[in-house]
XYZ file of C-alpha atoms in Angstrom:
333
model
C 49.459 -23.521 -24.907
C 52.637 -22.030 -22.875
C 56.098 -22.764 -24.525
C 58.999 -23.556 -22.621
C 60.425 -19.905 -23.103
C 61.130 -17.638 -19.921
C 58.010 -16.642 -18.072
C 56.953 -13.139 -18.885
C 55.809 -12.875 -14.607
C 57.906 -14.132 -12.485
C 56.536 -13.214 -9.161
C 58.800 -14.279 -5.653
C 57.839 -14.474 -1.817
C 55.338 -11.731 -2.426
C 53.883 -10.330 1.147
C 51.396 -7.502 1.702
C 50.123 -6.099 4.749
C 47.187 -3.881 5.587
C 47.849 -1.175 8.233
C 44.728 -0.540 10.458
C 43.428 0.847 13.399
C 42.968 -2.824 14.757
C 46.532 -3.761 13.749
C 47.730 -5.461 10.714
C 46.041 -7.597 8.734
C 48.623 -10.047 7.072
C 46.121 -10.681 3.645
C 49.198 -11.956 1.409
C 52.153 -13.935 3.191
C 55.092 -15.260 0.848
C 53.449 -16.141 -2.443
C 55.520 -16.864 -5.216
C 54.432 -18.098 -9.150
C 55.508 -17.565 -12.548
C 53.640 -17.760 -15.715
C 54.805 -17.973 -18.817
C 54.149 -17.275 -22.740
C 50.342 -18.025 -23.900
C 49.869 -20.171 -20.365
C 46.970 -20.336 -18.749
C 47.035 -20.159 -14.529
C 43.863 -20.870 -12.301
C 43.779 -18.812 -9.015
C 41.029 -20.591 -7.104
C 40.134 -20.562 -2.962
C 36.991 -19.156 -1.094
C 36.472 -15.700 -0.367
C 39.108 -13.634 1.950
C 42.104 -16.381 0.833
C 44.386 -13.546 -0.516
C 44.038 -14.225 -4.662
C 42.682 -10.931 -5.659
C 44.646 -9.190 -3.144
C 47.650 -10.831 -4.889
C 47.263 -9.737 -8.402
C 46.091 -6.027 -7.294
C 49.250 -5.817 -5.335
C 51.393 -6.907 -8.460
C 49.865 -3.401 -10.006
C 49.105 -0.909 -7.041
C 45.423 -1.192 -7.561
C 45.371 -1.225 -3.628
C 45.114 1.722 -1.485
C 48.273 2.919 0.309
C 47.497 3.443 2.919
C 46.076 1.296 4.376
C 47.802 -1.742 1.784
C 51.527 -2.385 2.683
C 53.130 -4.174 -0.153
C 56.429 -4.353 1.904
C 58.473 -7.264 0.515
C 59.157 -9.952 -2.470
C 59.644 -8.945 -6.537
C 57.634 -8.891 -8.961
C 59.342 -9.031 -12.658
C 58.038 -8.186 -16.004
C 60.451 -7.689 -18.731
C 63.308 -6.846 -16.827
C 61.871 -4.991 -14.652
C 60.108 -5.084 -10.685
C 56.776 -3.853 -10.558
C 57.151 -3.752 -7.138
C 59.968 -1.465 -7.106
C 58.473 1.151 -9.692
C 56.892 4.675 -8.858
C 53.331 6.020 -9.465
C 53.462 7.118 -12.654
C 55.603 3.940 -14.622
C 52.894 1.810 -12.698
C 50.367 3.597 -14.751
C 52.358 2.765 -17.981
C 52.332 -0.211 -17.611
C 48.865 -0.789 -16.554
C 46.995 -1.546 -19.581
C 49.974 -1.613 -21.894
C 51.961 -4.388 -20.598
C 48.870 -5.848 -18.087
C 45.756 -5.906 -18.719
C 42.941 -6.295 -15.887
C 39.162 -7.742 -16.072
C 37.544 -6.501 -12.716
C 34.388 -9.075 -11.491
C 31.972 -6.765 -12.121
C 31.447 -4.499 -14.909
C 29.006 -2.555 -13.769
C 30.718 -0.949 -11.369
C 34.182 -0.940 -13.427
C 32.924 1.227 -16.176
C 32.299 4.759 -16.330
C 28.418 5.358 -16.743
C 28.279 9.237 -17.641
C 31.114 8.217 -20.652
C 30.676 6.031 -23.511
C 31.877 2.396 -24.119
C 33.843 3.864 -27.156
C 35.445 6.481 -25.384
C 36.179 3.988 -22.589
C 37.892 1.948 -24.942
C 39.963 4.884 -26.846
C 41.617 5.969 -23.226
C 44.061 3.676 -23.275
C 44.824 3.465 -26.898
C 45.580 7.233 -27.230
C 47.240 7.454 -23.918
C 49.570 4.126 -24.141
C 49.951 3.846 -27.855
C 49.932 6.985 -28.853
C 46.882 7.048 -31.528
C 45.189 10.032 -32.591
C 41.558 9.867 -32.446
C 40.231 8.332 -36.194
C 42.939 5.181 -35.213
C 41.609 4.680 -32.325
C 38.003 4.726 -32.927
C 39.026 2.500 -35.597
C 41.035 0.164 -33.128
C 38.053 0.347 -30.974
C 35.719 -0.985 -33.385
C 38.107 -3.805 -34.288
C 38.339 -5.059 -30.080
C 34.246 -4.903 -29.747
C 33.688 -6.940 -33.303
C 36.842 -9.435 -31.554
C 35.114 -9.531 -28.315
C 31.950 -10.374 -30.710
C 30.069 -7.860 -30.069
C 27.651 -6.912 -33.070
C 27.431 -3.790 -35.488
C 30.347 -1.973 -33.343
C 30.138 1.235 -35.186
C 26.890 1.892 -33.736
C 27.548 0.366 -30.194
C 30.711 2.826 -29.953
C 27.943 5.518 -29.191
C 26.640 3.745 -26.499
C 26.645 4.200 -22.658
C 27.231 0.764 -20.338
C 23.630 1.040 -19.440
C 22.921 0.311 -22.921
C 24.149 -3.238 -22.278
C 23.318 -6.890 -21.062
C 25.670 -7.695 -18.088
C 27.446 -10.251 -20.973
C 27.870 -7.346 -22.991
C 29.377 -5.104 -20.773
C 31.992 -8.023 -19.958
C 33.242 -8.600 -23.080
C 33.171 -4.631 -23.445
C 35.931 -4.640 -19.944
C 38.207 -7.517 -22.314
C 38.499 -5.200 -24.974
C 39.625 -2.546 -23.208
C 42.079 -4.993 -21.492
C 43.368 -6.630 -24.379
C 43.067 -2.967 -26.379
C 47.123 -2.432 -26.380
C 47.854 -6.463 -26.584
C 49.274 -6.956 -23.387
C 51.877 -9.579 -22.033
C 49.423 -10.485 -19.586
C 45.615 -10.468 -18.942
C 44.113 -10.485 -15.496
C 40.635 -11.702 -15.278
C 39.328 -11.829 -11.784
C 36.117 -13.504 -11.367
C 35.138 -12.188 -14.570
C 32.558 -14.723 -15.029
C 30.741 -14.506 -11.305
C 27.742 -12.358 -11.534
C 26.645 -13.751 -15.020
C 23.896 -16.543 -15.686
C 25.243 -19.581 -16.718
C 24.294 -19.104 -20.858
C 26.811 -16.079 -20.843
C 29.417 -17.320 -18.603
C 29.628 -20.194 -21.316
C 30.103 -18.042 -23.619
C 32.882 -15.661 -22.302
C 34.583 -18.719 -21.002
C 34.565 -19.823 -25.519
C 35.844 -15.723 -25.728
C 38.591 -16.571 -23.480
C 40.175 -19.356 -25.399
C 39.225 -18.198 -28.748
C 41.473 -15.215 -27.890
C 43.790 -16.824 -25.705
C 44.486 -19.639 -28.960
C 44.690 -16.278 -31.051
C 46.812 -13.917 -30.005
C 48.433 -16.349 -27.499
C 48.708 -13.446 -24.287
C 49.402 -15.012 -21.265
C 46.182 -15.642 -18.363
C 45.542 -15.593 -14.611
C 42.317 -16.399 -13.759
C 41.209 -16.621 -10.376
C 37.837 -18.165 -9.529
C 36.017 -20.112 -6.858
C 34.685 -22.395 -9.524
C 37.131 -25.438 -9.992
C 34.933 -26.896 -13.587
C 36.103 -23.660 -14.977
C 39.884 -24.150 -14.466
C 39.523 -27.635 -15.462
C 38.040 -26.635 -18.511
C 40.253 -23.727 -19.365
C 43.319 -23.635 -17.440
C 47.503 -25.255 -17.656
C 47.801 -25.089 -14.119
C 46.011 -24.236 -11.089
C 47.409 -21.971 -7.705
C 45.414 -22.917 -4.959
C 45.319 -20.283 -2.581
C 44.304 -20.636 2.170
C 45.102 -17.842 4.252
C 47.105 -15.504 1.813
C 49.635 -18.307 1.257
C 49.660 -20.847 -1.534
C 48.419 -24.273 -0.194
C 48.849 -26.136 -3.301
C 50.142 -25.575 -7.063
C 50.532 -27.976 -10.033
C 49.427 -28.822 -13.339
C 45.703 -28.830 -13.786
C 45.145 -32.513 -14.585
C 47.687 -33.678 -11.650
C 46.508 -31.945 -9.154
C 42.973 -32.749 -9.671
C 43.851 -36.574 -9.993
C 46.066 -36.445 -7.282
C 45.745 -33.448 -4.444
C 48.175 -33.430 -1.596
C 46.926 -31.098 0.488
C 43.799 -31.074 2.942
C 42.151 -28.386 1.795
C 42.197 -28.972 -1.945
C 40.577 -32.230 -1.455
C 38.015 -31.148 0.514
C 37.387 -28.242 -2.274
C 37.087 -31.030 -4.707
C 34.996 -32.696 -2.814
C 32.353 -29.762 -2.406
C 31.468 -30.257 -6.072
C 28.362 -31.760 -6.952
C 29.069 -35.092 -9.023
C 26.560 -35.557 -11.283
C 26.529 -39.739 -10.745
C 25.911 -38.915 -7.199
C 22.015 -39.588 -6.160
C 19.810 -36.744 -6.189
C 19.450 -36.742 -2.494
C 22.602 -36.708 -1.685
C 23.845 -33.982 0.322
C 26.336 -31.218 -0.718
C 29.416 -31.121 1.083
C 31.017 -28.387 2.998
C 33.764 -27.607 4.593
C 33.723 -27.197 8.202
C 34.653 -24.279 9.879
C 36.156 -20.927 8.797
C 38.393 -19.267 6.809
C 41.508 -18.010 9.687
C 41.592 -14.500 10.776
C 44.956 -12.860 9.586
C 45.919 -10.691 12.298
C 49.476 -11.858 12.666
C 52.827 -13.589 10.521
C 51.610 -17.336 9.940
C 53.638 -19.275 12.511
C 51.563 -21.985 11.878
C 49.362 -23.964 9.641
C 46.722 -21.494 8.794
C 44.176 -25.130 7.302
C 44.872 -27.101 10.738
C 41.940 -25.693 12.920
C 39.655 -27.341 10.003
C 41.681 -30.249 8.717
C 41.099 -33.806 9.939
C 44.785 -34.709 9.439
C 46.762 -31.843 11.946
C 49.289 -33.089 14.526
C 50.741 -31.422 17.162
C 53.748 -30.241 14.176
C 51.122 -27.570 12.321
C 50.982 -25.870 15.392
C 53.776 -25.761 15.795
C 55.532 -24.695 11.852
C 53.793 -23.200 9.205
C 55.269 -25.437 5.854
C 56.340 -24.720 3.369
C 56.007 -25.703 -0.092
C 57.934 -29.123 -1.232
C 57.234 -31.009 -4.468
C 55.017 -34.346 -4.641
C 54.430 -36.267 -7.268
C 54.295 -35.202 -10.978
C 57.105 -32.577 -11.461
C 56.208 -28.917 -10.944
C 53.362 -30.165 -8.312
C 54.367 -28.921 -4.879
C 51.417 -28.644 -1.613
C 52.638 -26.944 1.497
C 51.423 -29.802 4.055
C 53.072 -31.340 6.693
C 51.086 -34.815 6.135
C 52.271 -37.173 3.527
C 48.747 -38.317 1.618
C 50.002 -40.736 0.289
C 51.672 -42.641 3.077
C 49.381 -41.470 5.083
C 51.873 -40.400 7.916
C 53.559 -37.245 8.312
C 56.374 -35.601 5.659
């Protein structure tokens, strides 16, 4: 569980725009959040809501051009990640912030052994020689549950199963004991059994190492099981944020309620139809001047089309929502 210390990562008013020939795409709009040591923050939302772009913006993983991280701050250990040059960011990536990508087969280099790829950040960031790095790489494979680690260091990615490759990606991300681990839908491409194994592994590593984690996912069940706080994103911005138990018990935004209603219920009859959110996510061709969810919201009224709502506190401490409607009174806020 997180302690009461200062945030290890503090992001304020992050904005990212893709400058294309067809026009600007406002992918991330004034996103703010913090992350404390030992805490797991879940980030949820539909595809295209800005989850991955937000996190990649922080550590310079977006191609520039067309991406332009044009505003905001991201403070890590007293340094603003958004003001760092390429060399400084390369030093941060892998050392202070580990990143686990969605598809391990495309993230691992097929022409290098797994051992080489784990050893690379150890030699670059930690100054280890080859023998030291190899010993540490074997320890990391053992840490993430890969048997016979010394032998498996010599194998190539194609010689591992999908779940094992994802464990290798986690080992690489953990190599330098980062302050923050960002996991971008790391279980999406895996079958249900392997997903459960990876989730148990992450919970165990978090308890053992005490690192802060950002977990991006579509799966609200995963967030309910592993996260301390949840940040719901839609249209490139945060629409609701709070402790998991508060948001799930009393969702304040219509989008959050709609997401929760799409989760199948075990007690529903088998013939019950799955609920869907009607409509499509918004086009992000302009800076948002109105509520991005209004076209799909059954509670939208005239103010929603005139003004993009700011986040306001609601309910329990730390629970906030960006909505003009008060879900408790059933009237405008």
